[in-house]
mmCIF file of C-alpha atoms in Angstrom:
data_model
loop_
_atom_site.group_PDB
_atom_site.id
_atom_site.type_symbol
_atom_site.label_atom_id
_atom_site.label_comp_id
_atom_site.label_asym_id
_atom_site.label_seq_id
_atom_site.Cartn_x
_atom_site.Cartn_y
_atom_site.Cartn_z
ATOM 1 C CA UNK A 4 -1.589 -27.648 -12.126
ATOM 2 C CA UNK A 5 -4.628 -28.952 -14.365
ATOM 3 C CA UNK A 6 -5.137 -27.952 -17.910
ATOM 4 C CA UNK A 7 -8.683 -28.755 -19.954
ATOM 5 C CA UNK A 8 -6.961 -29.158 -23.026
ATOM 6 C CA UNK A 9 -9.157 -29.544 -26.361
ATOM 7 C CA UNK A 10 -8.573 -29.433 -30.061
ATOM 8 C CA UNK A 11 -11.223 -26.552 -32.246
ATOM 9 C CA UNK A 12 -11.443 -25.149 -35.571
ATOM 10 C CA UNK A 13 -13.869 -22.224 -35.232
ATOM 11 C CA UNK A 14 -13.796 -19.929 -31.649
ATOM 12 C CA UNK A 15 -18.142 -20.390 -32.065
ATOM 13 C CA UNK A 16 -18.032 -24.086 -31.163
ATOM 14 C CA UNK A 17 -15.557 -24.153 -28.403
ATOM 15 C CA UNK A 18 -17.191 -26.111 -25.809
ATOM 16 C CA UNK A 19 -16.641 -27.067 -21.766
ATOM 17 C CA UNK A 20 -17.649 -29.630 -19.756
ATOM 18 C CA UNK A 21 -19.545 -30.520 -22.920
ATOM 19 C CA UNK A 22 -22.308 -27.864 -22.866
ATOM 20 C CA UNK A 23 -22.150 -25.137 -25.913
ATOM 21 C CA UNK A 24 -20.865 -21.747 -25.018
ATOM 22 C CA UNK A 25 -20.337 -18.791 -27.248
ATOM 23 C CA UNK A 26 -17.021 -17.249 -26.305
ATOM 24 C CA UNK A 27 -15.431 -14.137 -27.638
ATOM 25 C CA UNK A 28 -12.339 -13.338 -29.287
ATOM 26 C CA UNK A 29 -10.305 -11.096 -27.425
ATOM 27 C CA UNK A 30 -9.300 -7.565 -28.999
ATOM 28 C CA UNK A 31 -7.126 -7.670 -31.729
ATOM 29 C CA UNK A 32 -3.566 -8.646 -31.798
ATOM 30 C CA UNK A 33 -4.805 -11.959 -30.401
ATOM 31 C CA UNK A 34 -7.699 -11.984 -32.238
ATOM 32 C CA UNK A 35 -6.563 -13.957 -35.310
ATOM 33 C CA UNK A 36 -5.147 -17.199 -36.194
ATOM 34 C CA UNK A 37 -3.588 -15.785 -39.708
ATOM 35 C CA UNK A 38 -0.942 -13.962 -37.412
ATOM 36 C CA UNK A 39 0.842 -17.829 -37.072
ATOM 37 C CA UNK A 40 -0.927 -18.211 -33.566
ATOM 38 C CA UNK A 41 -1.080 -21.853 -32.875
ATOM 39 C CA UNK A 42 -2.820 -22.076 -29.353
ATOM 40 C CA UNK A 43 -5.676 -20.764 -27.676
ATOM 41 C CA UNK A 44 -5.918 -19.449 -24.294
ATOM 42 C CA UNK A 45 -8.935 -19.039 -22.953
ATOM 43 C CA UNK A 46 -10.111 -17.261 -19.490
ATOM 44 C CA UNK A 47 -12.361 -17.471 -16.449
ATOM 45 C CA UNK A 48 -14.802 -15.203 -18.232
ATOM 46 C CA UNK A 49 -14.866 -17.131 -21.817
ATOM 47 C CA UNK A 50 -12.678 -14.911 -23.947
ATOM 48 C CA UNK A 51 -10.293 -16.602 -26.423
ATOM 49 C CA UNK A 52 -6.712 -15.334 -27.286
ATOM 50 C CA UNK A 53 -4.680 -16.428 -30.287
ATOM 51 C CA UNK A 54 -1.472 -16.661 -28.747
ATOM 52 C CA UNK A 55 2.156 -18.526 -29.647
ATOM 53 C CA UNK A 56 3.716 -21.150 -28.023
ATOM 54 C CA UNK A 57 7.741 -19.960 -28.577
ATOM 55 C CA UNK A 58 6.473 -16.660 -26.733
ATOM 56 C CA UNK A 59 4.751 -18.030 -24.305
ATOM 57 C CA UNK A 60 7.515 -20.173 -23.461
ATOM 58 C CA UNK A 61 10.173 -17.519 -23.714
ATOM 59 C CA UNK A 62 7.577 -15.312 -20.768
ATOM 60 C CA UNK A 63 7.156 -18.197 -19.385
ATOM 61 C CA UNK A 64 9.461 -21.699 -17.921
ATOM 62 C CA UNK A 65 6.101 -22.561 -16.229
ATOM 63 C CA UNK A 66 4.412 -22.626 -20.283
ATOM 64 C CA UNK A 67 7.553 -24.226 -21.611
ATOM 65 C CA UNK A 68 7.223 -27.724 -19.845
ATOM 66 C CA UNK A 69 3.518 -27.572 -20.368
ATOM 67 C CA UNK A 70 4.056 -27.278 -24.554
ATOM 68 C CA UNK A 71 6.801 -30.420 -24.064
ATOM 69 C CA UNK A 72 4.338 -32.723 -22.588
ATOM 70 C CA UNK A 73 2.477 -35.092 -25.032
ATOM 71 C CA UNK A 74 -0.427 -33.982 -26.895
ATOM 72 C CA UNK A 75 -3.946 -35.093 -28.040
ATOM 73 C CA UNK A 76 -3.423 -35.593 -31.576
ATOM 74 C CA UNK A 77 -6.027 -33.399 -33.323
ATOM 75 C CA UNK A 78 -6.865 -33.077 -37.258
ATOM 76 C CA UNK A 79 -5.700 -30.948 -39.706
ATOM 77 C CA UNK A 80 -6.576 -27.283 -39.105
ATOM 78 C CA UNK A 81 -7.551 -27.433 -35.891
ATOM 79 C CA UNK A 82 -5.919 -25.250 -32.880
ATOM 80 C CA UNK A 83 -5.303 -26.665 -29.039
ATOM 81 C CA UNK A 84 -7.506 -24.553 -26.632
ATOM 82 C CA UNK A 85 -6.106 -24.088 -23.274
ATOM 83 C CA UNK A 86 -8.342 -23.347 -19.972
ATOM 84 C CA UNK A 87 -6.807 -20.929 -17.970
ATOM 85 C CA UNK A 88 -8.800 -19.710 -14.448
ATOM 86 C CA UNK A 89 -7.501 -15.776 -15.299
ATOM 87 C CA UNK A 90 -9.911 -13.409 -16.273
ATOM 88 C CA UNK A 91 -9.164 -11.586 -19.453
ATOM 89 C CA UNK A 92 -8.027 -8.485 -18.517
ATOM 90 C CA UNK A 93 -5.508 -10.653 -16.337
ATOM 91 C CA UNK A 94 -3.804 -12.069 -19.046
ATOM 92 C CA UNK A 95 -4.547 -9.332 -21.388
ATOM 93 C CA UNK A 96 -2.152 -7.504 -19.361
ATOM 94 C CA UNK A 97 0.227 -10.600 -19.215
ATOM 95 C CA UNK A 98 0.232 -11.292 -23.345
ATOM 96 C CA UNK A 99 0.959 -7.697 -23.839
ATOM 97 C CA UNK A 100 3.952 -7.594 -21.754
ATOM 98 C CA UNK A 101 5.102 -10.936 -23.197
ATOM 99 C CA UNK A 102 4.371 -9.876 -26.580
ATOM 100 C CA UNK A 103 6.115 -6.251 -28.342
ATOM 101 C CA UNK A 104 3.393 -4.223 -27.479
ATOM 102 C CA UNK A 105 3.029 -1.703 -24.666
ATOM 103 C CA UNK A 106 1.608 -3.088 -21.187
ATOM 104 C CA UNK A 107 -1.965 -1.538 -20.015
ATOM 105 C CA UNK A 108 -2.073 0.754 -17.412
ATOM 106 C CA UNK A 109 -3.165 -0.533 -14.006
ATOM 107 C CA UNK A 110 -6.319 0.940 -13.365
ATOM 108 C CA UNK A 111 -7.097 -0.555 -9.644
ATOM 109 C CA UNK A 112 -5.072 -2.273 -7.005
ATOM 110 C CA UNK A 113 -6.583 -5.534 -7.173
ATOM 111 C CA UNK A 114 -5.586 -5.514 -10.842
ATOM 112 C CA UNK A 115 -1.770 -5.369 -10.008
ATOM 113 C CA UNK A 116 -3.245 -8.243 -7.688
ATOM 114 C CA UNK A 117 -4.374 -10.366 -10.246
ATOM 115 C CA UNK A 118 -1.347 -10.210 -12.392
ATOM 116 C CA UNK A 119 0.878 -9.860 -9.467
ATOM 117 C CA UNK A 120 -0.309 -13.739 -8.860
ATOM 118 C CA UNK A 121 -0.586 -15.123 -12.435
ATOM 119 C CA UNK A 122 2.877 -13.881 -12.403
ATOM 120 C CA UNK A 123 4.275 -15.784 -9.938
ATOM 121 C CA UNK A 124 1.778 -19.017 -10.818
ATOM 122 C CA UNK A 125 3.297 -18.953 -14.496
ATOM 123 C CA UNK A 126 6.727 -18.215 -13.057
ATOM 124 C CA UNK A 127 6.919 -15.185 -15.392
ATOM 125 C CA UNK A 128 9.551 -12.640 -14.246
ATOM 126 C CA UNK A 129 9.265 -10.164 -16.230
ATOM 127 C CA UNK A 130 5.966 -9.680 -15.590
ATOM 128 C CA UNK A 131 6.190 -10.073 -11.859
ATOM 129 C CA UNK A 132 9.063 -7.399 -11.663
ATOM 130 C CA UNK A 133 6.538 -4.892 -13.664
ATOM 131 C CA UNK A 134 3.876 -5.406 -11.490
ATOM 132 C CA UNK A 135 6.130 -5.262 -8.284
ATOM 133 C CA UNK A 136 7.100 -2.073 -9.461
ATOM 134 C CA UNK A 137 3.833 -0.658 -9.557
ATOM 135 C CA UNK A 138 2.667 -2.406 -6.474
ATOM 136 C CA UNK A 139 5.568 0.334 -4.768
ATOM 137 C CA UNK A 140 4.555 2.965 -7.331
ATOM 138 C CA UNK A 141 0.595 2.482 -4.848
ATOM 139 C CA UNK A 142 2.207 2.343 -1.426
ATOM 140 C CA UNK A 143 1.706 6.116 -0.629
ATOM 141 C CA UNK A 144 -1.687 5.734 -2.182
ATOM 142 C CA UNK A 145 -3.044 2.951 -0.809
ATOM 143 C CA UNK A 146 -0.671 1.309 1.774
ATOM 144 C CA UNK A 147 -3.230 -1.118 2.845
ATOM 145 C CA UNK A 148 -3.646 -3.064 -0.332
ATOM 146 C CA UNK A 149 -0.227 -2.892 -1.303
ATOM 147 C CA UNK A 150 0.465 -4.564 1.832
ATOM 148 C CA UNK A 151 -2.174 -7.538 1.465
ATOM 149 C CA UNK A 152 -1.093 -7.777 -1.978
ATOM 150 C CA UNK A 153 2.708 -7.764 -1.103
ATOM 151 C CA UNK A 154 1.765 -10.737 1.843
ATOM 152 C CA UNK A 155 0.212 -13.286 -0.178
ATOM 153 C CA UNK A 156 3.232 -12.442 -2.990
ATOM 154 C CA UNK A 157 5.766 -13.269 -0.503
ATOM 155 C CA UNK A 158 7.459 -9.608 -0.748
ATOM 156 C CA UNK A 159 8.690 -8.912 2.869
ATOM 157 C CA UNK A 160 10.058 -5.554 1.790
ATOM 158 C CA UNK A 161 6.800 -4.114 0.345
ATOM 159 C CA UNK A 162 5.233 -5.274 3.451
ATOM 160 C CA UNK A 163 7.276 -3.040 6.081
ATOM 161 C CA UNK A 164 7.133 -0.281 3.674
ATOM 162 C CA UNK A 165 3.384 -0.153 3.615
ATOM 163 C CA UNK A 166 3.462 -1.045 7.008
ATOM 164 C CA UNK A 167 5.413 2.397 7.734
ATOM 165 C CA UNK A 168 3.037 4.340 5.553
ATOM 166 C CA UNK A 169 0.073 3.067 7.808
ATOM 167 C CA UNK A 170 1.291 4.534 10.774
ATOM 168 C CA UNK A 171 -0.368 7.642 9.642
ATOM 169 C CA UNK A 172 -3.539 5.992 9.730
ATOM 170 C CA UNK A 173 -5.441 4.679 13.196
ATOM 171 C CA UNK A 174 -6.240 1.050 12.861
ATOM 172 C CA UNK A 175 -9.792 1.433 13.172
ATOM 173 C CA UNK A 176 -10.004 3.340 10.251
ATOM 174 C CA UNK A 177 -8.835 -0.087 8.253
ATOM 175 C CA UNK A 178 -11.102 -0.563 5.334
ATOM 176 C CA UNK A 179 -10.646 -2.698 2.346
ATOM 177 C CA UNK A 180 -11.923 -5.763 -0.104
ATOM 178 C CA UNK A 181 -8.434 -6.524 -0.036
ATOM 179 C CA UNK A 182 -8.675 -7.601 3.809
ATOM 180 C CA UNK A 183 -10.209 -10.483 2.412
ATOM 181 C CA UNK A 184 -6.791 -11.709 0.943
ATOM 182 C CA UNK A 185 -5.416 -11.394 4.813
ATOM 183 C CA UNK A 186 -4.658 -14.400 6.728
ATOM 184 C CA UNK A 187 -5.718 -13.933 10.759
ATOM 185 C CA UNK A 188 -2.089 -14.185 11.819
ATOM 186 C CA UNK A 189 -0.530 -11.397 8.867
ATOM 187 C CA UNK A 190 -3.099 -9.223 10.314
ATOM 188 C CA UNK A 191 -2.236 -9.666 13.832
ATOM 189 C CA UNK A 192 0.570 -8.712 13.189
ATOM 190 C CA UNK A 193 -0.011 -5.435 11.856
ATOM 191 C CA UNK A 194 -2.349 -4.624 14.403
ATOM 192 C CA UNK A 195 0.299 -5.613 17.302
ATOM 193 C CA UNK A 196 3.156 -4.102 15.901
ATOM 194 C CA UNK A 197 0.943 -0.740 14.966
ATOM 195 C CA UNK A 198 -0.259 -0.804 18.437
ATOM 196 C CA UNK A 199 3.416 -0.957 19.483
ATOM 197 C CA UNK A 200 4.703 1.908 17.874
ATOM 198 C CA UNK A 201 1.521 3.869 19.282
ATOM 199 C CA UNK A 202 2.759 3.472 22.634
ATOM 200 C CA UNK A 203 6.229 4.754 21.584
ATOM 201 C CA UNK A 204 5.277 7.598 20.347
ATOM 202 C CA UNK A 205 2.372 8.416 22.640
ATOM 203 C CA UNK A 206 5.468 7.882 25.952
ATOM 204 C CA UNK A 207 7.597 11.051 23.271
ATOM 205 C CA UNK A 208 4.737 13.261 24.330
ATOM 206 C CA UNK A 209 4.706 12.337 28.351
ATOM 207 C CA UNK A 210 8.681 12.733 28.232
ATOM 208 C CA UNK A 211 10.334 15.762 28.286
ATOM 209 C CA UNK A 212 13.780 14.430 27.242
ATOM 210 C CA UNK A 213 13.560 15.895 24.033
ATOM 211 C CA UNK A 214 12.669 19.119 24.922
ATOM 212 C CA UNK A 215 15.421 22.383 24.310
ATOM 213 C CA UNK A 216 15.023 25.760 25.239
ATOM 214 C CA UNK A 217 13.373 27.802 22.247
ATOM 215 C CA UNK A 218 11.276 30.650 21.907
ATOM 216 C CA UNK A 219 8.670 28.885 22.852
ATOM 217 C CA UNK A 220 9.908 27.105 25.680
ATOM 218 C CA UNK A 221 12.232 28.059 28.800
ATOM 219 C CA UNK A 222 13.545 27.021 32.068
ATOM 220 C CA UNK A 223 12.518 29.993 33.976
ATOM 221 C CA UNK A 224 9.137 32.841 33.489
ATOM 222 C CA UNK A 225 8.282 36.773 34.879
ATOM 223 C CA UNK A 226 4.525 35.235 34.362
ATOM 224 C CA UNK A 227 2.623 32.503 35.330
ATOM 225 C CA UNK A 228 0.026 33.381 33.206
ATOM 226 C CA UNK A 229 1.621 34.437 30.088
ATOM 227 C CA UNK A 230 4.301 31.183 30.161
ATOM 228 C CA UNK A 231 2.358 28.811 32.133
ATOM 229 C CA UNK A 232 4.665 25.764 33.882
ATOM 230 C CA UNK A 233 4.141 22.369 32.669
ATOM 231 C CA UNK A 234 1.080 20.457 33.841
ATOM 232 C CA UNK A 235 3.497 17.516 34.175
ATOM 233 C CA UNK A 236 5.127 20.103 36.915
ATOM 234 C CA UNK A 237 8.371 19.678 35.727
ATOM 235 C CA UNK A 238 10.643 22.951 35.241
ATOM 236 C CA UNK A 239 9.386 24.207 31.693
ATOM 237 C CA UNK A 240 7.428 27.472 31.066
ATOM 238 C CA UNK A 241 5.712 27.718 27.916
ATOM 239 C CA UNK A 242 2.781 30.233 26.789
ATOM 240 C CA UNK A 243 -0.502 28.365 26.632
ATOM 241 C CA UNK A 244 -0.605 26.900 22.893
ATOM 242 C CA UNK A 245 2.082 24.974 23.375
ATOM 243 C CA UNK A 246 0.616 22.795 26.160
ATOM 244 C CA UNK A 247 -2.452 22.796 24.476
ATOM 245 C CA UNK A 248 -0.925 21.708 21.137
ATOM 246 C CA UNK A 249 1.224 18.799 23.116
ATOM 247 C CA UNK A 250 -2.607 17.545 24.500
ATOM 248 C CA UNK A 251 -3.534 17.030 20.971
ATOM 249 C CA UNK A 252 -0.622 15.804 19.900
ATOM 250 C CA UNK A 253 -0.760 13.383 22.457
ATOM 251 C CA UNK A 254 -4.498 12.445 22.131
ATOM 252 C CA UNK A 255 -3.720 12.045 17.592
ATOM 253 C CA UNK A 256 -0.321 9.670 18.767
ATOM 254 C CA UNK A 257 -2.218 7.279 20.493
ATOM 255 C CA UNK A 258 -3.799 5.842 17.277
ATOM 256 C CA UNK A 259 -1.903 7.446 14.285
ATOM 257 C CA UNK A 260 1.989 7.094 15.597
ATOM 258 C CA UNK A 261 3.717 9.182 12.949
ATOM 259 C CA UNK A 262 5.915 12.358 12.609
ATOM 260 C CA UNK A 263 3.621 13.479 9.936
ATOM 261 C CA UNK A 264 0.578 13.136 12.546
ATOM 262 C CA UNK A 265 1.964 16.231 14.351
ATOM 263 C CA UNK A 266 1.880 18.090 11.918
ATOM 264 C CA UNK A 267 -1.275 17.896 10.533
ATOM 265 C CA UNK A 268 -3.400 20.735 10.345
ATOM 266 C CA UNK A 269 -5.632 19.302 13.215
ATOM 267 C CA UNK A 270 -3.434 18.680 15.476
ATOM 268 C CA UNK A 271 -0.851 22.107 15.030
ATOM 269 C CA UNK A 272 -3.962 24.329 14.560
ATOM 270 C CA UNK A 273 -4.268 27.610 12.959
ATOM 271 C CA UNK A 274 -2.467 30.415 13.542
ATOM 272 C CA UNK A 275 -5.101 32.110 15.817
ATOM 273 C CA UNK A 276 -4.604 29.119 18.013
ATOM 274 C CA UNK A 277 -0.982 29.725 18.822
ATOM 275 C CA UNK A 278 -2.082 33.756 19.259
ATOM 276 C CA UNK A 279 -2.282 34.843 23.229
ATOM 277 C CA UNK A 280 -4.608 37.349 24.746
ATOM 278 C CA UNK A 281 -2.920 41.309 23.848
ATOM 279 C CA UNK A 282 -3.354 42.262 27.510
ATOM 280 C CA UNK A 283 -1.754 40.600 30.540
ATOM 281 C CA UNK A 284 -3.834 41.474 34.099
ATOM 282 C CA UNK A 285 -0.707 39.951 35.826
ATOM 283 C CA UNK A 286 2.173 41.235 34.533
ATOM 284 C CA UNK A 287 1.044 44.142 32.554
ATOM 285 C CA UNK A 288 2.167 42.952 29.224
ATOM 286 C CA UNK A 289 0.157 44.028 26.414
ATOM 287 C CA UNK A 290 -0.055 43.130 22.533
ATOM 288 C CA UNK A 291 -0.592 40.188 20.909
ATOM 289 C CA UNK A 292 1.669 37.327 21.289
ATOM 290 C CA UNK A 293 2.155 35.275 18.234
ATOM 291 C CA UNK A 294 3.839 31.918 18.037
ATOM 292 C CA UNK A 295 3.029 30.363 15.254
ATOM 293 C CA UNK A 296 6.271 29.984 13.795
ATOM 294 C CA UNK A 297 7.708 29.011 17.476
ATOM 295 C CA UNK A 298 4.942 26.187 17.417
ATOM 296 C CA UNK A 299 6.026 25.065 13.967
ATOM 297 C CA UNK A 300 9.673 24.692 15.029
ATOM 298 C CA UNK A 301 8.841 22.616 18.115
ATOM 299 C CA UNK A 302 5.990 20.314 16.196
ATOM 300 C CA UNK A 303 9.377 19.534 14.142
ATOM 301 C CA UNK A 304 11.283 18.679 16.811
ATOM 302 C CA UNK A 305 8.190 16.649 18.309
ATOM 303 C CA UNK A 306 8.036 14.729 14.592
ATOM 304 C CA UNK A 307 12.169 14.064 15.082
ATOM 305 C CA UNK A 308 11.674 12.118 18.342
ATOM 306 C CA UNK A 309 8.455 10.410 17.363
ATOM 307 C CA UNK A 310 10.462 8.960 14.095
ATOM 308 C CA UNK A 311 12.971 8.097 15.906
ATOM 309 C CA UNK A 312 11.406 6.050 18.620
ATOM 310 C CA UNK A 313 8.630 4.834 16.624
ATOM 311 C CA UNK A 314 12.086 3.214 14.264
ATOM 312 C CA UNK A 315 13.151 1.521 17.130
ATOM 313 C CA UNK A 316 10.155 -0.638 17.582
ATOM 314 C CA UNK A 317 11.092 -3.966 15.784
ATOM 315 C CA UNK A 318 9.253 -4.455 12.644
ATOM 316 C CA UNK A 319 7.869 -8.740 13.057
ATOM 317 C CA UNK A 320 7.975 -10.476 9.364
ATOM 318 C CA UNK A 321 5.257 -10.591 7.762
ATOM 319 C CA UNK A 322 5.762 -13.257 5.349
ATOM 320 C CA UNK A 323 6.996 -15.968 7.734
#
């Protein structure tokens, strides 16, 4: 990897590519020479930083060979200026974990990005681990950019992770800068494997192999009307909501394949939905049947099965 490499005494004449340019000087601590800094980094976006070469090459084996090359011998006074293609809030981040200060917060995912990759282009451990660790800390948040940014850092078990959190999430709702970052065949991927597990856990709903007699559900009924047989015709009475809620559930599986998509307040309803009519013309039955809590109790055992057979669908590699 290229360095310009140039000798300066004052930050206001730095030049590149021989044209003049007025750089800045970073915010202060690496905003001073007197502090024993003896070379200059400076970024994509023309900031300087005062910086140290023993630190750097502490952070940093990648820094260490660099300093042990040869030289261009410079005069007295003057400080080496190094040309890095980081922005400065890149390797802000970096020289503050390096250095004893405290680290910046992330404020966006595609700044764990950025450092994420200077990391692992300086060979800087520490640094990567950090930002690893808040890659994870995004995953619930934003599983889609943790898992572009986990794929083009090599970090299979990020990947599957946010690939499991996206489950709850229909592919066609996949929006992000980050998709940018995405090779063709990473995203294929995805999109197969996610399409996989959505015909898993669509097939939980068609099957009744899960299903166990409840308050909501039974073998046998007085009423056709009140417990209404499957429409699959198989031998399972159930009042009304329940076949109703199993058509939604169904409908929500086929693009979002998760136990916490039958759940959601679409897709088990209201209460009034899993209310039935207070007078029966067939049987006689009156008041109001309410199964809310019934309905809960078999969406849970609906979300057990779906996890389950959505866990059996092999996961591919993503960073192969």
């Amino acid at each position: 990897m290229a360095f310009s490499l140039k000798f300066k005494s004052s930050p206001k004449t730095l030049t590149q590519s021989g044209e003049s340019s007025h750089p800045r000087t970073a915010d202060a601590p690496f905003n001073d020479q007197a502090t024993g800094a003896d070379i200059i980094l400076r970024t994509s976006d023309e900031v300087i930083f005062y910086t140290h070469k023993l630190i750097l090459s502490f952070a940093s084996p990648f820094f260490q060979d660099m300093f042990r090359l040869p030289q261009p011998t410079g005069t007295a006074g003057q400080i080496a200026v190094v040309d890095i293609s980081e922005d400065s809030r890149t390797l802000e981040f970096i020289l503050r974990f390096c250095y004893p200060f405290p680290p910046p917060t992330f404020k966006t995912v595609s700044e764990i990005r950025c450092v994420l990759e200077a990391a692992l282009k300086y060979d800087m451990a520490g640094v990567r681990a950090f930002a690893e660790t808040s890659l994870n800390s995004v995953i619930d948040e934003n599983p889609l950019d943790a898992f572009v940014i986990a794929c083009r850092c090599d970090r299979e078990d990020i990947c599957r992770l946010a690939a499991r959190r996206l489950l709850k999430y229909s592919m066609r709702t996949f929006q992000s800068e980050e998709l940018r970052n995405l090779t063709a065949y990473q995203y294929n991927k995805l999109t197969q494997w996610h399409a996989s597990c959505c015909l898993a856990a669509y097939g939980v709903v068609s099957g009744r192999y899960w299903f166990e007699s409840c308050d909501i559900l039974r073998r046998t009924s007085n009423c056709s009307k009140c417990w209404m047989q499957d429409p699959g015709l198989t031998q399972w009475y159930a009042p009304p909501p329940l076949w109703a809620y199993l058509g939604r559930a169904r409908d929500a599986l086929a693009y979002c394949p998760s136990s916490v998509t039958v759940a959601s307040g679409n897709v088990l309803g209201s209460k009034d939905s899993w209310r039935t009519a207070q007078y029966c013309n067939y049987c006689g039955v009156s008041g109001t049947g309410d199964y809310s809590n019934a309905g809960r109790y078999f969406s849970e055992l609906l979300a057990r099965e779906v996890e389950r057979v959505v866990l059996e669908v092999p996961i591919p590699d993503f960073c192969d």
